[in-house]
XYZ file of C-alpha atoms in Angstrom:
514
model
C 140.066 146.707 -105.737
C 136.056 145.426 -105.273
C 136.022 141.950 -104.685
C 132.522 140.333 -104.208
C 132.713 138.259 -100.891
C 131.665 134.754 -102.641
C 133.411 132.505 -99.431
C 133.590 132.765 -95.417
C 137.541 133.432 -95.486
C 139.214 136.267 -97.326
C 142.723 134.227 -98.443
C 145.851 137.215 -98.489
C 149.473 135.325 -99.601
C 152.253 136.466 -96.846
C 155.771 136.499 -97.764
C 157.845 137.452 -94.641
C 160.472 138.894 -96.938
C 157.791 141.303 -98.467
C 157.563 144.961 -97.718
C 154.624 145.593 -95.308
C 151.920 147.610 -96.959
C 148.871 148.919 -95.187
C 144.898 147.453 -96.631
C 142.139 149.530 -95.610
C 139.192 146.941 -96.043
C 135.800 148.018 -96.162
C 132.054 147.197 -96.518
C 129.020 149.342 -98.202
C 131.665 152.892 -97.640
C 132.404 151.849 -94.008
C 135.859 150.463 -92.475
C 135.801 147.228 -91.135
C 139.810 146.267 -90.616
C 142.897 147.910 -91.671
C 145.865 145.475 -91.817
C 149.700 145.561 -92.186
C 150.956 142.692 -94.100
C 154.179 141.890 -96.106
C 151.405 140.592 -98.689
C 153.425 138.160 -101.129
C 153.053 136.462 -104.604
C 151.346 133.120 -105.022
C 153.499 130.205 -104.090
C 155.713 132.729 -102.625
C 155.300 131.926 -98.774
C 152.064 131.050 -97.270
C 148.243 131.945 -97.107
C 146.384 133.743 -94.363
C 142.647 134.180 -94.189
C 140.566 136.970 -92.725
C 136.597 135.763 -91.357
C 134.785 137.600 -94.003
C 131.300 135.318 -92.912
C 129.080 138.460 -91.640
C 129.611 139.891 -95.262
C 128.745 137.054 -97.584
C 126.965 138.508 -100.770
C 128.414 142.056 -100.320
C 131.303 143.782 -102.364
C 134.544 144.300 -100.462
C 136.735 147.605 -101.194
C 139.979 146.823 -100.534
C 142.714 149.865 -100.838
C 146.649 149.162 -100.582
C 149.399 150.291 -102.054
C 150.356 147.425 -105.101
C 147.115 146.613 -107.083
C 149.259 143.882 -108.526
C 149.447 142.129 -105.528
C 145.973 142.842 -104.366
C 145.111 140.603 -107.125
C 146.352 137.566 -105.215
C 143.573 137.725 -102.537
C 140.240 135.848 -102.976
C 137.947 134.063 -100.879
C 137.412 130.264 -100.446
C 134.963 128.459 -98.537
C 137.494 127.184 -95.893
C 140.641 128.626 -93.935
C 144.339 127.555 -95.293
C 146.112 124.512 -93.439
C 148.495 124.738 -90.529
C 151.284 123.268 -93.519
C 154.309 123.430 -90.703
C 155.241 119.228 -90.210
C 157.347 119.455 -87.185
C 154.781 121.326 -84.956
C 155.018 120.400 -81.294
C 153.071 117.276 -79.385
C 152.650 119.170 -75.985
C 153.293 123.136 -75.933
C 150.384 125.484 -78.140
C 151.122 126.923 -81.770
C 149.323 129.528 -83.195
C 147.263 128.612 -86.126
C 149.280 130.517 -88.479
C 151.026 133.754 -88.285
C 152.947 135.731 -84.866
C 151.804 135.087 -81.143
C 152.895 136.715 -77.787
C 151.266 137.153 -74.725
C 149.096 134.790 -73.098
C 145.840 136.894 -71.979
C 142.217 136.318 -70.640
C 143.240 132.961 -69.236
C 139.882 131.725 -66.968
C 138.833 128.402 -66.511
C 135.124 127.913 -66.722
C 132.415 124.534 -66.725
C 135.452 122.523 -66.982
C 137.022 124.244 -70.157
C 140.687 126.171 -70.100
C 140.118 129.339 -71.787
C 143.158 130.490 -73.778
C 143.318 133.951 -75.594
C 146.579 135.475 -76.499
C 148.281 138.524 -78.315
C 147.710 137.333 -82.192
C 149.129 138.469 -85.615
C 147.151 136.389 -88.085
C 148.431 138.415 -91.276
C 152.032 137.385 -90.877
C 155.132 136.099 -88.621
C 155.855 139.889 -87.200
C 154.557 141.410 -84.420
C 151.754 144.056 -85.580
C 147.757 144.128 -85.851
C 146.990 142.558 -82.246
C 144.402 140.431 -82.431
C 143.083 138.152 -78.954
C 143.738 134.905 -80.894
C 141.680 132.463 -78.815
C 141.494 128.409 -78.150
C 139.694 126.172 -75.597
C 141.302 122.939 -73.949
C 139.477 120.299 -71.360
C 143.243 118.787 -70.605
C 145.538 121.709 -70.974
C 147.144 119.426 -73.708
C 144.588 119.662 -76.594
C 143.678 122.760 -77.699
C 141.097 123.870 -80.215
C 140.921 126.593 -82.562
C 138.644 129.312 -82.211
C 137.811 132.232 -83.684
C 139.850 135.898 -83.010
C 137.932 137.362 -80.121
C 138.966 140.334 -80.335
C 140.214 142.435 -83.676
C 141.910 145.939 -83.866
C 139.362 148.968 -84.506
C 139.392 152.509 -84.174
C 139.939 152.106 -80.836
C 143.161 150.606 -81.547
C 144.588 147.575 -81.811
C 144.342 144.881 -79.159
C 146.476 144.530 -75.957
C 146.584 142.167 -72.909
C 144.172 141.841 -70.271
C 142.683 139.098 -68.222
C 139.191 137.156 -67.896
C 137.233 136.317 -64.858
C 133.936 134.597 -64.484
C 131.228 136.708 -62.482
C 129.276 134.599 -60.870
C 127.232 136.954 -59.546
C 126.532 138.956 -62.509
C 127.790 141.827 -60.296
C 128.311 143.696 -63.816
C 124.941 142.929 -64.906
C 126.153 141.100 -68.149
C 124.601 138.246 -67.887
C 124.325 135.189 -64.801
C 128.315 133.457 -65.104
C 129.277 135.783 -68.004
C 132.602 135.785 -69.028
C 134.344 139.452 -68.025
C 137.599 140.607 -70.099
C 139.357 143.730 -68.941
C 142.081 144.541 -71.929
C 143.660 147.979 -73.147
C 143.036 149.356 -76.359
C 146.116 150.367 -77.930
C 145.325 153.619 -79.023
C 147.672 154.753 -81.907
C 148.919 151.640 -82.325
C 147.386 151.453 -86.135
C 146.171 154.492 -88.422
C 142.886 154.194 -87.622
C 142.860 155.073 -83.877
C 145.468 157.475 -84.430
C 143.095 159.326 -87.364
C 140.196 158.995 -84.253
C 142.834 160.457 -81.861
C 142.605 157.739 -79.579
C 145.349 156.661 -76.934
C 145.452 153.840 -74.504
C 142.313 153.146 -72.687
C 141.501 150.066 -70.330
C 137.936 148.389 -71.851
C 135.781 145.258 -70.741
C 134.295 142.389 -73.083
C 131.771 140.058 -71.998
C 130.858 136.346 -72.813
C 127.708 134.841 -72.391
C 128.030 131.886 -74.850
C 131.191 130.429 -72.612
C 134.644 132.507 -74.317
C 132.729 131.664 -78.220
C 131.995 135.427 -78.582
C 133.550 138.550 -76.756
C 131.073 141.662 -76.803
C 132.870 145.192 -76.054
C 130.672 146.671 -73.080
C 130.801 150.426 -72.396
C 130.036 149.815 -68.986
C 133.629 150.330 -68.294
C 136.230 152.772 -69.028
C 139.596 153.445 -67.515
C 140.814 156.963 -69.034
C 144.292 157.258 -70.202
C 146.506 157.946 -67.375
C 150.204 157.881 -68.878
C 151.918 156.942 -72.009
C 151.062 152.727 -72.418
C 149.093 152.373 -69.131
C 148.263 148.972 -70.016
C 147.966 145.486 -68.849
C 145.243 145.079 -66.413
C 145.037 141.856 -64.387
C 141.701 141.119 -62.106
C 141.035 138.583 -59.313
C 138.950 138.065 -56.272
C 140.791 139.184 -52.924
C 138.259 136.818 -50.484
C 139.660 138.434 -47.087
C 138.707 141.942 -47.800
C 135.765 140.889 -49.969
C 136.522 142.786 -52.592
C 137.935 142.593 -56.603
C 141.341 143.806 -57.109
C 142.783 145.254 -60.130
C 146.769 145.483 -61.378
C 147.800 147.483 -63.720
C 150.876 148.648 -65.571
C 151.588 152.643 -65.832
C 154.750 153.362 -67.048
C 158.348 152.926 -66.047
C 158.490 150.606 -63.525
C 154.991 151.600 -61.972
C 152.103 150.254 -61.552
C 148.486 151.085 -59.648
C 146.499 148.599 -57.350
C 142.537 149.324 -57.552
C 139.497 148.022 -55.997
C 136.243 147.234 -56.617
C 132.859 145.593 -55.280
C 130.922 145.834 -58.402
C 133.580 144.980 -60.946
C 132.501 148.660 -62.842
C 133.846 150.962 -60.206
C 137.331 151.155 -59.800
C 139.329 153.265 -56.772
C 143.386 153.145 -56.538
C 144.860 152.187 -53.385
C 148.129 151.969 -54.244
C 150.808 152.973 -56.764
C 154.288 151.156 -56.208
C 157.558 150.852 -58.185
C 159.861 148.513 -57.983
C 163.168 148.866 -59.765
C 163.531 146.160 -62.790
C 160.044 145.221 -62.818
C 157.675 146.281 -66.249
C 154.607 145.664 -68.096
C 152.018 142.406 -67.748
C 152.065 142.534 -63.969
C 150.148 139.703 -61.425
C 149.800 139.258 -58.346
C 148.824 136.096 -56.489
C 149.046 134.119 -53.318
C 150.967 130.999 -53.057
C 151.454 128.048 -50.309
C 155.066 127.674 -48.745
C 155.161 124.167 -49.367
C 157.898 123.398 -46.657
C 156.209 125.625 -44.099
C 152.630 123.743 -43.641
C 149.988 126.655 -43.534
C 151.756 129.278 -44.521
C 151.433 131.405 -47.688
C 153.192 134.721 -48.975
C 151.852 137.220 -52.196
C 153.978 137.157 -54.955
C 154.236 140.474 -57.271
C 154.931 139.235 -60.588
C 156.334 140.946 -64.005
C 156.317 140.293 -67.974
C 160.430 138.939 -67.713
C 159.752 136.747 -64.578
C 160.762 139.038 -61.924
C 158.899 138.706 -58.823
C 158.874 140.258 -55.151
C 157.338 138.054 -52.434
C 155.890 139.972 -49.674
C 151.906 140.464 -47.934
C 148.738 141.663 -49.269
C 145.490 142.967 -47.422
C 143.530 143.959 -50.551
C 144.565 147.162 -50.063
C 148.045 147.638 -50.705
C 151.282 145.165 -51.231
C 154.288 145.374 -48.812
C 157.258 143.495 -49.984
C 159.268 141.565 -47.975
C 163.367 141.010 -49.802
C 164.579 141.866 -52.808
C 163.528 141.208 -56.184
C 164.246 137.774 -57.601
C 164.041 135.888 -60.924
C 161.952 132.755 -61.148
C 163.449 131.444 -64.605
C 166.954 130.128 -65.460
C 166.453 131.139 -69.380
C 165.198 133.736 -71.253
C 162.429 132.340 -73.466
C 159.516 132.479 -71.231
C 158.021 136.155 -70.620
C 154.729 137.935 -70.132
C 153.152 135.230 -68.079
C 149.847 134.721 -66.540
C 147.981 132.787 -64.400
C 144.454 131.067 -64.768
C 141.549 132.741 -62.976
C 139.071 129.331 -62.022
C 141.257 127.350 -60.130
C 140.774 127.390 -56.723
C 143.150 125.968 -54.859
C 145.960 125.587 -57.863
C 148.306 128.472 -59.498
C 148.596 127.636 -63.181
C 150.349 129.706 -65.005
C 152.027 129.522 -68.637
C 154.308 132.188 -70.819
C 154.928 133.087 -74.015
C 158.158 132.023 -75.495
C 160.218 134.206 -77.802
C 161.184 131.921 -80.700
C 163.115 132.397 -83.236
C 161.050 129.823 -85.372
C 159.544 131.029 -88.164
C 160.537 128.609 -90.166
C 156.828 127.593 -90.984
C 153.881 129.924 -91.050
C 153.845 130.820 -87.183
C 155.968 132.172 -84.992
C 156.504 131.819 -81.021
C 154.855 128.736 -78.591
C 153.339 128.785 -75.224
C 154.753 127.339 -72.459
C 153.983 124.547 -70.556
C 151.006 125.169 -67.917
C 152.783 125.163 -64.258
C 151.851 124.885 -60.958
C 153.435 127.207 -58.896
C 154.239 127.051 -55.377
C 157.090 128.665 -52.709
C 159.698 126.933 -50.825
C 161.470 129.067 -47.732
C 165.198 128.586 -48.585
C 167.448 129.805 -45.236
C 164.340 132.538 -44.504
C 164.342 133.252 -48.108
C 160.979 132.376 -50.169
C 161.761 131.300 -53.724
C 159.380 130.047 -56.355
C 159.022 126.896 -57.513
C 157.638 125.061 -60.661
C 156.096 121.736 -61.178
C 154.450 120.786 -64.669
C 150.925 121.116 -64.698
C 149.013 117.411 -63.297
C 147.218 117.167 -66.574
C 151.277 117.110 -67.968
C 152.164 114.543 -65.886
C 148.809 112.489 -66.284
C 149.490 112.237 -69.960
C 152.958 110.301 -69.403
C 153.215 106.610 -71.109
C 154.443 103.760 -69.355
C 158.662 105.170 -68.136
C 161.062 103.078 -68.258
C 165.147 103.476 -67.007
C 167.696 104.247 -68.809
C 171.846 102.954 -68.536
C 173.099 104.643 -71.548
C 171.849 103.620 -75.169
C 170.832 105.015 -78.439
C 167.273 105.271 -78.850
C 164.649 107.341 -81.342
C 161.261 108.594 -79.169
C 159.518 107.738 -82.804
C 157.978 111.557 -82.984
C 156.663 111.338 -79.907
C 157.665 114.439 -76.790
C 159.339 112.624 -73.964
C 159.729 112.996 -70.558
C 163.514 112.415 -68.470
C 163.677 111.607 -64.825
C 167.276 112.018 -63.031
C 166.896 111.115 -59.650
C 169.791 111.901 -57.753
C 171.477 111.502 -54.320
C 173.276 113.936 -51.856
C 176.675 114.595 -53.402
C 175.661 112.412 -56.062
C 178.922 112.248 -58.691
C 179.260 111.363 -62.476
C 177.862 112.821 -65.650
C 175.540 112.208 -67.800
C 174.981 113.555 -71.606
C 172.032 113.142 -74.252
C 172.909 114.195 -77.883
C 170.267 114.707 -80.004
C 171.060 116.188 -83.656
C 173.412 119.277 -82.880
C 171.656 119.569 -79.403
C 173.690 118.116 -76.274
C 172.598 118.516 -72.793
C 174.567 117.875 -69.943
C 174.294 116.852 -66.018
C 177.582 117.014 -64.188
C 176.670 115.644 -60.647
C 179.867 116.510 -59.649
C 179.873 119.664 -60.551
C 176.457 120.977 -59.944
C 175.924 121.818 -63.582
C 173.134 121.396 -66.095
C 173.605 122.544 -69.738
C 172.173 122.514 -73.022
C 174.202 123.843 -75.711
C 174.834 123.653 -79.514
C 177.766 121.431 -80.712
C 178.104 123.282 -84.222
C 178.109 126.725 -82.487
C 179.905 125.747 -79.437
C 177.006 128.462 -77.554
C 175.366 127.729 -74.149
C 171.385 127.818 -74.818
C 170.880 126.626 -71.121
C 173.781 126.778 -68.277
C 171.943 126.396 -64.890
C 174.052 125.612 -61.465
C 172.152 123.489 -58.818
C 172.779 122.468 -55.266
C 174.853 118.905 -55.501
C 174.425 118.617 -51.375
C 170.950 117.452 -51.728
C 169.158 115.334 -53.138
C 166.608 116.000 -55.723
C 164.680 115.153 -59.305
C 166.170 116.529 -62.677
C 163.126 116.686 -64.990
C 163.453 117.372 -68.943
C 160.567 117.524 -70.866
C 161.659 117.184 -74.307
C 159.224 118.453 -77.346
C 159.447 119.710 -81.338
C 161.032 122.979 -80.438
C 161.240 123.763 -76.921
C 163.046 121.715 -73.615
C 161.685 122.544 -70.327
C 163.649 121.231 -67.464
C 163.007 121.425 -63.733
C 165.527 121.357 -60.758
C 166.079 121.837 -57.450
C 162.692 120.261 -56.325
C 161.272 123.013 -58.812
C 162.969 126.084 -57.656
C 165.229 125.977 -61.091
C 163.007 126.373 -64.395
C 163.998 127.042 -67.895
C 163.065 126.559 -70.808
C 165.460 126.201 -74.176
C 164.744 126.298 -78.124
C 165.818 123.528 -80.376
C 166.418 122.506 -83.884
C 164.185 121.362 -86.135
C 162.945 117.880 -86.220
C 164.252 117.392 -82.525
C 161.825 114.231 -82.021
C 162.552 112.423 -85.635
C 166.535 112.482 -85.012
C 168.909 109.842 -83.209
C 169.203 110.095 -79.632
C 172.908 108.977 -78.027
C 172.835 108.845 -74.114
C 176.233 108.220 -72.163
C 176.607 107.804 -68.677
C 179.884 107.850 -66.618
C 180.299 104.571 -64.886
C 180.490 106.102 -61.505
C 177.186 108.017 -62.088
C 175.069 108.056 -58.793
C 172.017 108.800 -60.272
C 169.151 106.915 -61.909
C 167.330 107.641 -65.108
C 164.269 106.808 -66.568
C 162.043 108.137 -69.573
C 158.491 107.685 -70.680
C 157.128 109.394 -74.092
C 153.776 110.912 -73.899
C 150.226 109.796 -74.778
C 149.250 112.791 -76.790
């Protein structure tokens, strides 16, 4: 099919139920994008759009394999609508179409750079994109652009961004570096090339708007889906460090002074531990002074040990920093000096709209030394908490948070007893002080989403955070985190709270500002 480009968005119809077909798109005899997409019938599901700006005026050759459904696409002078009602207040949505990994995260002349593992053309994983957005607050986030798109290189995996403030690369004064790995075989195109996973840098100078590829740098392929590279600035040895994933349950520390040159200095393994590694120091909050490295993995395992910029030595046994499975592939924000933020993907089952998968919450992390053991521990972001209405307590009532995400405080005492239970919908969750026990589960279903021990001996804060979609709760002065998916329409239902009369705990809730 030709198809004059009349409009700066090429609209495709998705229907998830679809079979996937393969479009080769291209310009004047050259290939610009080849996409997989379950491409639908009008009014059959929902509309994606491709930027087609750069080729206004030119005729667009579009090969797939049902001309009758090529016939749906056609451009329009604006992108389709994020049509989804029950979208959350607080944790990031894609646009439209699939989401995973969060990557490139830097913060930069007071903006949050987000970018993150994107497939526009429909609600499967496939054709990885950097999807990209900006926020000043970590709260509001903006739309941008895809920074980076799938080529004959392949198609686009995770990596990091950094600012280099001393143009040490020679992109530009402050430029914006992004290491990622091309995905090499990943779609036809790379595979026809013969291309296999490389690790590549992108640079900004117009603040995260527009990524350039650079062939400055080039790691070779090493091993199967050596991929995954995370970069920081190591001040004690004066040097930049690299992490990257090889295979297995390996990975390679490098270094480098120029941010170009890169020289291993370590390969470990650690049993259990795979793909979107980090690694990052952290304060021992009840040890004043003191801070520990923390080796960190895609499902939230983590080692805790010491770093000299050289190589890691761990110090215990692996651990697990989350109580649920939802959150993976996290990373933390380059830019903050002084404060560990870090947020996750979470694996949702919603597709119910034309997206799929949220973001977590942004977290401070931190590490508490529990009988000579060092354990992370969670806190929500400040710009979270700063964004908290007026609170107010809470006895045991029916109330409606009137579509707004709210916030629950249980403060409890040592060997505090009694229960307390909020029903929302089909959704229950559960404190029983007595016990030691915090769930969430489903009263059609009778299923545990959430089932989470903590230590009744002490005293502590319970905090739920309560959005469309998602629950995030924190324990244990922080050292419990999960996070939980919900029904639809959480925030627009009837909310019954009971509380035992003995209940030695007090409650109080505040919806948020947002």
């Amino acid at each position: 099919m030709i198809l004059k480009i009349t409009g700066p968005y090429l609209w495709m119809p998705v229907d998830k139920n679809a079979k996937e077909q393969k479009l080769h798109l291209y310009i004047e005899g050259k290939k610009i994008q080849e996409i997989d997409i379950r491409l639908g019938e009008t009014g059959r599901g929902f509309y994606t759009a491709m930027d087609t700006s750069p080729y206004l005026g030119k005729e667009m050759t579009i090969e797939g394999e049902d001309e009758t459904l090529l016939r749906g696409i056609f451009c329009w002078t604006e992108k389709p609508g994020n049509v989804y009602p029950f979208r959350p207040k607080l944790h990031f949505s894609p646009e439209v179409g699939w989401h995973n990994d969060p990557n490139g995260m830097v913060y930069a002349d007071g903006v949050y750079h987000l970018y993150y593992q994107w497939n526009p053309y429909g609600v499967h994983w496939g054709n990885m994109h950097w999807g990209h957005v900006q926020s000043i607050d970590l709260i509001h986030w903006e739309y941008k652009p895809a920074a980076l798109v799938p080529n004959e290189l392949g198609t686009m995996y995770s990596g990091c961004g950094i600012v280099d403030k001393d143009n040490l690369a020679g992109c530009g004064e402050n430029a914006l570096l992004f290491y990622y790995t091309a995905a090499g075989g990943r779609n036809q195109w790379s595979r026809d090339a013969g291309n296999l996973f490389t690790q590549r840098l992108a640079y900004s100078v117009d603040g995260g708007e527009t990524l350039i590829p650079s062939d400055k740098f080039l790691m070779e392929h090493m091993v199967n889906e050596n991929r995954d590279p995370k970069v920081f600035y190591h001040d004690k040895s004066k040097a930049y460090i690299m992490v990257l994933y090889l295979d297995g349950n390996e990975f390679a520390l490098y270094r480098s002074e120029n941010l170009l040159e890169w020289k291993e200095t370590q390969r470990l393994e650690i049993p259990g531990m795979w793909e979107c590694p980090d690694l990052f120091e952290l304060k021992v909050e009840n040890m004043p002074g003191q801070s520990k490295w923390v080796f960190w993995s895609a499902d939230g395992y983590y080692v805790v040990g010491n770093f000299d910029g050289f190589r890691f030595a761990a110090e215990g046994d692996r651990k697990m920093a989350y109580s649920t499975r939802l959150p993976y592939a996290a990373q933390t924000f380059s830019g903050t000096p002084g404060r560990v933020i870090s947020m996750a993907w979470l694996r949702m089952n919603n597709d119910r709209g034309n997206y799929r998968g949220l973001m977590s919450l942004p977290t401070e992390l931190f590490l508490i030394n529990e009988n000579g053991e060092y354990v992370t521990g969670f806190r929500p972001a400040e710009e979270i908490s700063g964004a908290e209405g007026e609170s107010q307590e809470l006895t045991g009532e029916t109330f409606a948070p009137e579509g707004k995400a709210v916030r629950l405080y249980l403060t409890t005492k040592e060997k505090s007893e009694g229960e307390w239970k909020l029903q929302i919908g089909n959704l229950v969750i559960n404190v029983d002080f007595g016990r030691g026990i915090f769930n969430i589960g489903d009263q059609n279903t009778h299923m545990d989403i959430a089932n989470v021990g903590f230590d009744r001996e002490k005293s502590q804060e319970i905090i739920i955070i309560i959005d469309q979609e998602a629950i995030e709760f924190f324990g244990g002065n922080g050292t419990i985190y999960g996070i939980a998916e919900t029904e639809e329409d959480i925030l627009g239902k009837v909310w019954n709270l009971t509380v035992s009369k003995n209940l030695d705990a007090v409650c109080r809730w505040c919806s948020y500002s947002v």
